[in-house]
Short mmCIF file of C-alpha atoms in Angstrom, two decimals:
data_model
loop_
_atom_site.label_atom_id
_atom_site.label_comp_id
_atom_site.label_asym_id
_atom_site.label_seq_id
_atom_site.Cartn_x
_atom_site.Cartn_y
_atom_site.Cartn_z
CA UNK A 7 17.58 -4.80 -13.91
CA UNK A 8 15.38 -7.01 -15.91
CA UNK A 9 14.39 -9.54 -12.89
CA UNK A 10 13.85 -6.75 -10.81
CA UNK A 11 11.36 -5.08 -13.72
CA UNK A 12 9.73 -8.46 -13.72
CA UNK A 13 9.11 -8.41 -10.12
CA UNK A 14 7.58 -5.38 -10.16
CA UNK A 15 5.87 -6.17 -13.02
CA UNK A 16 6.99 -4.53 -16.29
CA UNK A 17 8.19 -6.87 -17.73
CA UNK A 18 7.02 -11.00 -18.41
CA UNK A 19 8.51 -13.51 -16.33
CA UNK A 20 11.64 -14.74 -18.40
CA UNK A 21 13.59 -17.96 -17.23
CA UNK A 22 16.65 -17.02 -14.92
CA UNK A 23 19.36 -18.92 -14.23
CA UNK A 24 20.79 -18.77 -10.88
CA UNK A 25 24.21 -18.90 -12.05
CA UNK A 26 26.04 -18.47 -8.63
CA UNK A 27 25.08 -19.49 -4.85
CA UNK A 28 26.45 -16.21 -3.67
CA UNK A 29 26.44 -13.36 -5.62
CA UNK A 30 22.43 -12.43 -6.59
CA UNK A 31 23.22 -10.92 -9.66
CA UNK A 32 25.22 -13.13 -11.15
CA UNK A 33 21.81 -14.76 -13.63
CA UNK A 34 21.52 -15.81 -16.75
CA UNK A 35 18.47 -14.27 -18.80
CA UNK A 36 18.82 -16.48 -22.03
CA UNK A 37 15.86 -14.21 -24.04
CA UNK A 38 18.24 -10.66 -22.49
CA UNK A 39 21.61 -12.30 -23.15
CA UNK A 40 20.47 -13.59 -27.23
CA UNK A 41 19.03 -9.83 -27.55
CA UNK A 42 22.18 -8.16 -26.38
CA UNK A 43 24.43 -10.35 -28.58
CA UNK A 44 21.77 -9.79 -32.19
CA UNK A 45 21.68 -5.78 -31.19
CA UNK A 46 25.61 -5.72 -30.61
CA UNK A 47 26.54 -7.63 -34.16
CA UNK A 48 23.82 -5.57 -35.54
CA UNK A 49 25.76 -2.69 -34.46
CA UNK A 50 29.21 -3.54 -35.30
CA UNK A 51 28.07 -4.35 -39.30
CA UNK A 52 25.97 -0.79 -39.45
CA UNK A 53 28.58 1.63 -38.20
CA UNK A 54 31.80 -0.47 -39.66
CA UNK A 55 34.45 1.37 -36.40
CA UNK A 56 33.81 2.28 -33.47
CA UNK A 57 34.49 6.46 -34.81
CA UNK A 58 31.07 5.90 -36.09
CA UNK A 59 29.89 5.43 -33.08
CA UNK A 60 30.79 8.34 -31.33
CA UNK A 61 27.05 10.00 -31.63
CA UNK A 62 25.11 7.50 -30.74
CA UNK A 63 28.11 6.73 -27.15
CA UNK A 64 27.27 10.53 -26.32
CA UNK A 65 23.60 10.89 -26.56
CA UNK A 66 23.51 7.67 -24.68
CA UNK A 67 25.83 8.64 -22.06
CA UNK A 68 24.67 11.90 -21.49
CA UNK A 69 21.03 11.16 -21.63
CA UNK A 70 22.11 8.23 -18.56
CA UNK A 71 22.91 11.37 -16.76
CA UNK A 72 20.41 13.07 -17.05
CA UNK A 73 18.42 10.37 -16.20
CA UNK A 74 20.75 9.74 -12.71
CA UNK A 75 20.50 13.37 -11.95
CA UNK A 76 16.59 12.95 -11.75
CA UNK A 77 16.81 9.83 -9.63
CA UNK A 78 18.65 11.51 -7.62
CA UNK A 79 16.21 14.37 -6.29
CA UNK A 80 14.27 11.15 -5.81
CA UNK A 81 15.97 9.41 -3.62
CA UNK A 82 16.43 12.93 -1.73
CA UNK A 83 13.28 13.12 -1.42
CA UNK A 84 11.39 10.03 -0.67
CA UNK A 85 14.22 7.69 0.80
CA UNK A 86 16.41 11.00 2.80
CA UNK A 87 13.22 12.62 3.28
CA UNK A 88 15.28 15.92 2.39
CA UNK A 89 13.40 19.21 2.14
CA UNK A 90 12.53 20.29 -1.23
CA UNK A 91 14.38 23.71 0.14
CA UNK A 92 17.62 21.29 0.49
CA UNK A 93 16.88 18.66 -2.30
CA UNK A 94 15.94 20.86 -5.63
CA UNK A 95 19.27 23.33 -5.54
CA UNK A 96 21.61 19.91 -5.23
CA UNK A 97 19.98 17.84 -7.46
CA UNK A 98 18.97 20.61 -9.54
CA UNK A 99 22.95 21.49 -10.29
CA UNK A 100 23.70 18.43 -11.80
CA UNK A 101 20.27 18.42 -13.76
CA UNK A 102 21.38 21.64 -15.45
CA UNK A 103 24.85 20.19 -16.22
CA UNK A 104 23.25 17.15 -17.89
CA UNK A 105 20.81 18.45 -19.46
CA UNK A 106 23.20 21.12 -21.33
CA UNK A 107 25.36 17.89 -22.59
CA UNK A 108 21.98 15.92 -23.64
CA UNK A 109 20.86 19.24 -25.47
CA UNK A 110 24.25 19.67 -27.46
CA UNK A 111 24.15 15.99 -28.33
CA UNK A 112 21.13 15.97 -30.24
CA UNK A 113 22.86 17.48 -32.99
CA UNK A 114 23.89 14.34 -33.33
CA UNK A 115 20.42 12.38 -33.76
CA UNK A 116 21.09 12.29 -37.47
CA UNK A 117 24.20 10.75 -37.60
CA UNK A 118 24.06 8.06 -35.26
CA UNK A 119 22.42 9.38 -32.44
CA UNK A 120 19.13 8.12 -32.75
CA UNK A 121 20.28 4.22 -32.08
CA UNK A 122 19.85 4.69 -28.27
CA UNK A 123 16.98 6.60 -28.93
CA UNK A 124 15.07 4.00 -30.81
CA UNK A 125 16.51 1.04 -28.44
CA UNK A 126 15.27 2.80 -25.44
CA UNK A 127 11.99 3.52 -26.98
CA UNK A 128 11.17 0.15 -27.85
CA UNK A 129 12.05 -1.53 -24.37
CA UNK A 130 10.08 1.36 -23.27
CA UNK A 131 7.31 0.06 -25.07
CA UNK A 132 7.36 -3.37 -24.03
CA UNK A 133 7.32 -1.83 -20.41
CA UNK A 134 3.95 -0.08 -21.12
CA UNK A 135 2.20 -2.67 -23.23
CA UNK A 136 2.72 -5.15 -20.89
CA UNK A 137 2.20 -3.17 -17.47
CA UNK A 138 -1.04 -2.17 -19.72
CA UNK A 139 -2.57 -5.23 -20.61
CA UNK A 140 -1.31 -6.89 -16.61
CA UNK A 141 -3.38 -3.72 -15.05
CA UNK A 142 -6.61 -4.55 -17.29
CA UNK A 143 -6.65 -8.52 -16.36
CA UNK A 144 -6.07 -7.68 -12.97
CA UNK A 145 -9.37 -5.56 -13.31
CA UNK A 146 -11.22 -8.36 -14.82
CA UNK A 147 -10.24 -10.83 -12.44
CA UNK A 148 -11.19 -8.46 -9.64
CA UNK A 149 -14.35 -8.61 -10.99
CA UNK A 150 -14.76 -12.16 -10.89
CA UNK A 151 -14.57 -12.28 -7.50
CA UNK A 152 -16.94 -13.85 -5.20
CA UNK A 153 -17.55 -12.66 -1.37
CA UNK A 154 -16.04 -15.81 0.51
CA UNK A 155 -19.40 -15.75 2.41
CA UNK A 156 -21.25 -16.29 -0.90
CA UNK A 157 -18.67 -18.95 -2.16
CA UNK A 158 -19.24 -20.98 0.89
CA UNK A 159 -23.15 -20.88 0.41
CA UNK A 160 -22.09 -22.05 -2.59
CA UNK A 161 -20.49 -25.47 -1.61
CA UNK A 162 -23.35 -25.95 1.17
CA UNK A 163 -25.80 -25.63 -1.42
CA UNK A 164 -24.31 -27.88 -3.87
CA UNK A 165 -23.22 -30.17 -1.74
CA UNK A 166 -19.23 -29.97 -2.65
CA UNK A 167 -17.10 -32.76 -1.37
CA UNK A 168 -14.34 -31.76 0.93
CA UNK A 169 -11.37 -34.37 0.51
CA UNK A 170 -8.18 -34.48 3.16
CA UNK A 171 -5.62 -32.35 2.37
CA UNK A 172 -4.90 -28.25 1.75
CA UNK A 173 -5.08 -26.18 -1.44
CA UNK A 174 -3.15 -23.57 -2.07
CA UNK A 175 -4.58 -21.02 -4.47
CA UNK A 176 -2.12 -18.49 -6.28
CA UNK A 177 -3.87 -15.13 -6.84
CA UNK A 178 -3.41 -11.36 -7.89
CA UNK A 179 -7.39 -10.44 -6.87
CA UNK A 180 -6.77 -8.59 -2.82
CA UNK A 181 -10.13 -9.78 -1.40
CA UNK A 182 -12.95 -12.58 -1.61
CA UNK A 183 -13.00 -16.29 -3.14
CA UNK A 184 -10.69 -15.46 -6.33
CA UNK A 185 -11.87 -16.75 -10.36
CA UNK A 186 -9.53 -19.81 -9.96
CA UNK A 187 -10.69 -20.79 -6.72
CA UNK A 188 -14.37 -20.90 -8.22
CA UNK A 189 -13.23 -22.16 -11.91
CA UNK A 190 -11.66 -25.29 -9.55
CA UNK A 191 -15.00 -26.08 -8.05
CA UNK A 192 -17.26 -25.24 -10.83
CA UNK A 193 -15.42 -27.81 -13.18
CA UNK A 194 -13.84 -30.24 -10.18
CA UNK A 195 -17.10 -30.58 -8.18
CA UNK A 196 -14.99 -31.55 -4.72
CA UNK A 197 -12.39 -29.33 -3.01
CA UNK A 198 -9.74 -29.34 -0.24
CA UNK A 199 -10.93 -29.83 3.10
CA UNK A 200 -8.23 -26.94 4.39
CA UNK A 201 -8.41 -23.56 1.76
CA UNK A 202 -5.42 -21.09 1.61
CA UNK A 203 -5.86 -18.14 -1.17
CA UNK A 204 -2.85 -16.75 -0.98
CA UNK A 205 -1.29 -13.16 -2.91
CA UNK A 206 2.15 -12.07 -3.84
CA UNK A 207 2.80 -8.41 -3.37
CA UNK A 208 5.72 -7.26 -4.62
CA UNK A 209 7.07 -3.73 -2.72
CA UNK A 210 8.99 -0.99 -4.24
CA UNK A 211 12.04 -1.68 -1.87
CA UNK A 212 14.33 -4.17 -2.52
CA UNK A 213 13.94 -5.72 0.94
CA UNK A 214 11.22 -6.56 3.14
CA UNK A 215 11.61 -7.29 6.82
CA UNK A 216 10.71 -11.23 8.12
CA UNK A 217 8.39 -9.29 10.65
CA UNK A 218 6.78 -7.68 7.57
CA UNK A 219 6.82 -10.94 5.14
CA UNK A 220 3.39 -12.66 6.03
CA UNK A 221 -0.01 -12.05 7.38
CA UNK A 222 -3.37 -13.90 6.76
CA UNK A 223 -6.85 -14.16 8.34
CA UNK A 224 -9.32 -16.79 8.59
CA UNK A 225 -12.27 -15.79 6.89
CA UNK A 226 -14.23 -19.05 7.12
CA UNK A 227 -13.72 -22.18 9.05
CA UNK A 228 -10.54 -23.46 7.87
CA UNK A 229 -10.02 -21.04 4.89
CA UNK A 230 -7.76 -18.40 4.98
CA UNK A 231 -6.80 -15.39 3.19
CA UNK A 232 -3.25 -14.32 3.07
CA UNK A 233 -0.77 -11.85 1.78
CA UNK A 234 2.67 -12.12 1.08
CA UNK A 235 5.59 -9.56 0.87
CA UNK A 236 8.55 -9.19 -1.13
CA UNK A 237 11.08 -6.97 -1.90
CA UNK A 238 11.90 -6.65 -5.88
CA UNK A 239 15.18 -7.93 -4.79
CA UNK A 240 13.92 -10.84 -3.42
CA UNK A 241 12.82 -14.07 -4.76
CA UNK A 242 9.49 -15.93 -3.35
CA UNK A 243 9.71 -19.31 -1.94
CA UNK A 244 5.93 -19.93 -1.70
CA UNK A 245 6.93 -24.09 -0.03
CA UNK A 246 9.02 -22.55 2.27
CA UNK A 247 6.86 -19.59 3.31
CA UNK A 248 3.96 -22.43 4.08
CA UNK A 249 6.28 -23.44 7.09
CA UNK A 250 6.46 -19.77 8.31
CA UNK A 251 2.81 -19.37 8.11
CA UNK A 252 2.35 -22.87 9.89
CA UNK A 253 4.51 -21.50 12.59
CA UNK A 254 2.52 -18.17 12.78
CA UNK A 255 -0.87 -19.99 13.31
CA UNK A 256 -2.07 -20.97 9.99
CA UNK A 257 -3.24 -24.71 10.17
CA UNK A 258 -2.28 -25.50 6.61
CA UNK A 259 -1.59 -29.47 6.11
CA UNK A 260 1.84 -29.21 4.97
CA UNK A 261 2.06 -32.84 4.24
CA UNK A 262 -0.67 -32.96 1.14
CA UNK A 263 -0.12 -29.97 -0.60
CA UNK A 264 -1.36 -28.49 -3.79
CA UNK A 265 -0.41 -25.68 -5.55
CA UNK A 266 -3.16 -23.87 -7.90
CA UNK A 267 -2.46 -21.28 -10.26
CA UNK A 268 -4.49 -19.59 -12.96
CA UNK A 269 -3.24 -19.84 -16.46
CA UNK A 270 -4.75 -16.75 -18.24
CA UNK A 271 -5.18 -16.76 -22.21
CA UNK A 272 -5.96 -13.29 -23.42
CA UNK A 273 -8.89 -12.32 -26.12
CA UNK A 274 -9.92 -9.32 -27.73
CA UNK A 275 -12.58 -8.15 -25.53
CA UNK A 276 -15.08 -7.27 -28.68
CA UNK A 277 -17.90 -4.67 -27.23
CA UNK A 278 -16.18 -4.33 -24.03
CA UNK A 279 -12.53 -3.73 -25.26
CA UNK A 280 -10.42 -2.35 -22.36
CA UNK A 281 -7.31 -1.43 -24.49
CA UNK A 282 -6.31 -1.00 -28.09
CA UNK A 283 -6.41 -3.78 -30.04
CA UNK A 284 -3.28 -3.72 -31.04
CA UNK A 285 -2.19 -3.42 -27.60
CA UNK A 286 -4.03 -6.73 -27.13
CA UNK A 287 -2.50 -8.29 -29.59
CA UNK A 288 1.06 -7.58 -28.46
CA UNK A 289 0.58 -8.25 -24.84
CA UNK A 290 -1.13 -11.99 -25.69
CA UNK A 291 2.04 -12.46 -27.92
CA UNK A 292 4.33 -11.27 -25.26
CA UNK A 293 2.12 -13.82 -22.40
CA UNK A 294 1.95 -16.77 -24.69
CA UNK A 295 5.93 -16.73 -24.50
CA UNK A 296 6.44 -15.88 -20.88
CA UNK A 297 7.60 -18.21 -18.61
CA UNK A 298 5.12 -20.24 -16.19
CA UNK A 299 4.54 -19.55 -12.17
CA UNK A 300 6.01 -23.11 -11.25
CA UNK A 301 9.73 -21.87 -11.40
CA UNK A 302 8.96 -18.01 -10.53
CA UNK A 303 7.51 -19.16 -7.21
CA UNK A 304 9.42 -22.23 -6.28
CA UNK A 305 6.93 -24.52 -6.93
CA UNK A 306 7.18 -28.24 -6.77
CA UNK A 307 6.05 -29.45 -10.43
CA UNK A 308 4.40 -32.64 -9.54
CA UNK A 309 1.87 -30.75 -6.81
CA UNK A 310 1.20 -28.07 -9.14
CA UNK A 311 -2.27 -27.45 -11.28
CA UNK A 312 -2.49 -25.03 -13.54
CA UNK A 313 -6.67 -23.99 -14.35
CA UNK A 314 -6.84 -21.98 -17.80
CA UNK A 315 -9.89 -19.85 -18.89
CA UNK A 316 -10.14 -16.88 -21.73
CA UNK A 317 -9.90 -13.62 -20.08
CA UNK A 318 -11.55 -10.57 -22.57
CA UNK A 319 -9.72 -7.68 -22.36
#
């Protein structure tokens, strides 16, 4: 559950350890496993025996329930495509059951039964401060974006040497030359002779079909703009997706390789504050400690370059 909330981005990228060549979910999330262990000793010294425990077991439990029951009419919905005629009095049975046993447990709050509460409410909250302050870089980024027919101007105009080889440039922006593209050049003064902006979209299935993985278009001779899709099940493999789009018709030198990514440290954003500061604060704490692109995407370390710059929010 946690490296699919990463991949669809509510949560920072955390190191996982592939623990197991066949079985996907068997991973090791050192800063999830460390949590779990301080939260369960933490437990077992505060209530003393497991009797004590009985209030906070049946909130929890029922309030799961509940929970399930909702998914449920979901799923009915938009994966069965059942009528609401034929999905509300099912799903709406078992949301009447569970919400009776959630009701009657919160007599229990008091003595015990707010410990899921307050748990859930704080992962909660790192959910929504970080989906928060990901949504309002993403806007400022998308800002920063140049039209590709302005960015090439740009290197005819300044007379930018092209040297041999292809750039790969890692991206959330959906259109145009992207900030780290132009923070690369600006700094850099020379480029790749063969440009390939490329952006990870992450789907709300778990699976995406091969047929559906990859498409790109070449917006300017040789410089293309592609888009990449994965299920939240899935993990990218951004080398070995190169070969798939050579094989599809994008002329990318896959012998001289490099792999650019934008490294983004966040500010307060003074006059033109986007969020809370205190918001800010927490989601710049939260970044500072995630884990970097290189192992997320498969990257090879030693053709990897990571371009920072201060991003206001």
């Amino acid at each position: 559950m946690t490296r699919q909330a990463i991949r669809l981005g509510w949560l920072p990228p955390l190191h996982i350890r592939q623990t197991s060549a066949e079985g996907y979910g068997q991973i090791y999330v050192g800063a999830v496993n460390w949590l779990l262990m301080l939260v369960t000793i933490g437990l077992t010294v505060g209530f003393g025996k497991s009797d004590n425990l009985a209030a906070a077991y049946g909130i929890a439990v029922s309030a799961t329930m509940l929970i399930t029951s909702a998914l449920l009419f979901i799923a009915m919905r938009d994966i069965w495509n059942w009528s609401l005629a034929a999905a509300a009095p099912v799903a709406g049975t078992f949301i009447i059951v569970d919400a009776s046993f959630f009701t009657a447990n919160l007599a229990k709050v008091l003595d015990g039964g707010y410990v899921p509460l307050v748990l859930a409410a704080l992962v909660y909250g790192v959910m929504v401060i970080w989906h928060i302050g990901a949504a309002a870089i993403f806007a400022r980024l998308q800002q920063g974006a140049m039209s590709v027919d302005r960015f090439m101007a740009m290197l005819s105009d300044d007379k930018i040497p092209r040297v041999p080889g292809t750039a790969v440039f890692l991206t959330r922006t959906r259109g145009g030359a992207p900030p780290v593209l132009v923070w690369h050049v600006t700094h850099n003064r020379a480029l790749h002779e063969r440009i390939l902006v490329l952006t990870i979209v992450t789907e709300q299935t778990p699976w995406v079909r091969e047929a559906n993985r990859f498409a790109f278009e070449e917006q300017a001779p040789r410089f293309w703009r592609a888009t990449a899709h994965y299920g939240f099940m899935e993990r990218p493999d951004i080398p070995a997706l190169l070969y798939h789009a050579r094989g599809l018709g994008c002329a990318v030198d896959l012998h001289d390789v490099t792999y650019y990514v934008g490294h983004e440290t966040v500010t307060p954003g003074g006059a033109e504050r986007v969020v809370p500061h205190w918001v800010e604060a927490l989601f710049a704490m939260m970044q500072r400690n995630a884990s970097h692109l290189t192992d997320y995407f498969r990257l090879p370390p030693e053709q990897v370059v990571e371009l920072g710059r201060q991003i206001a929010i």
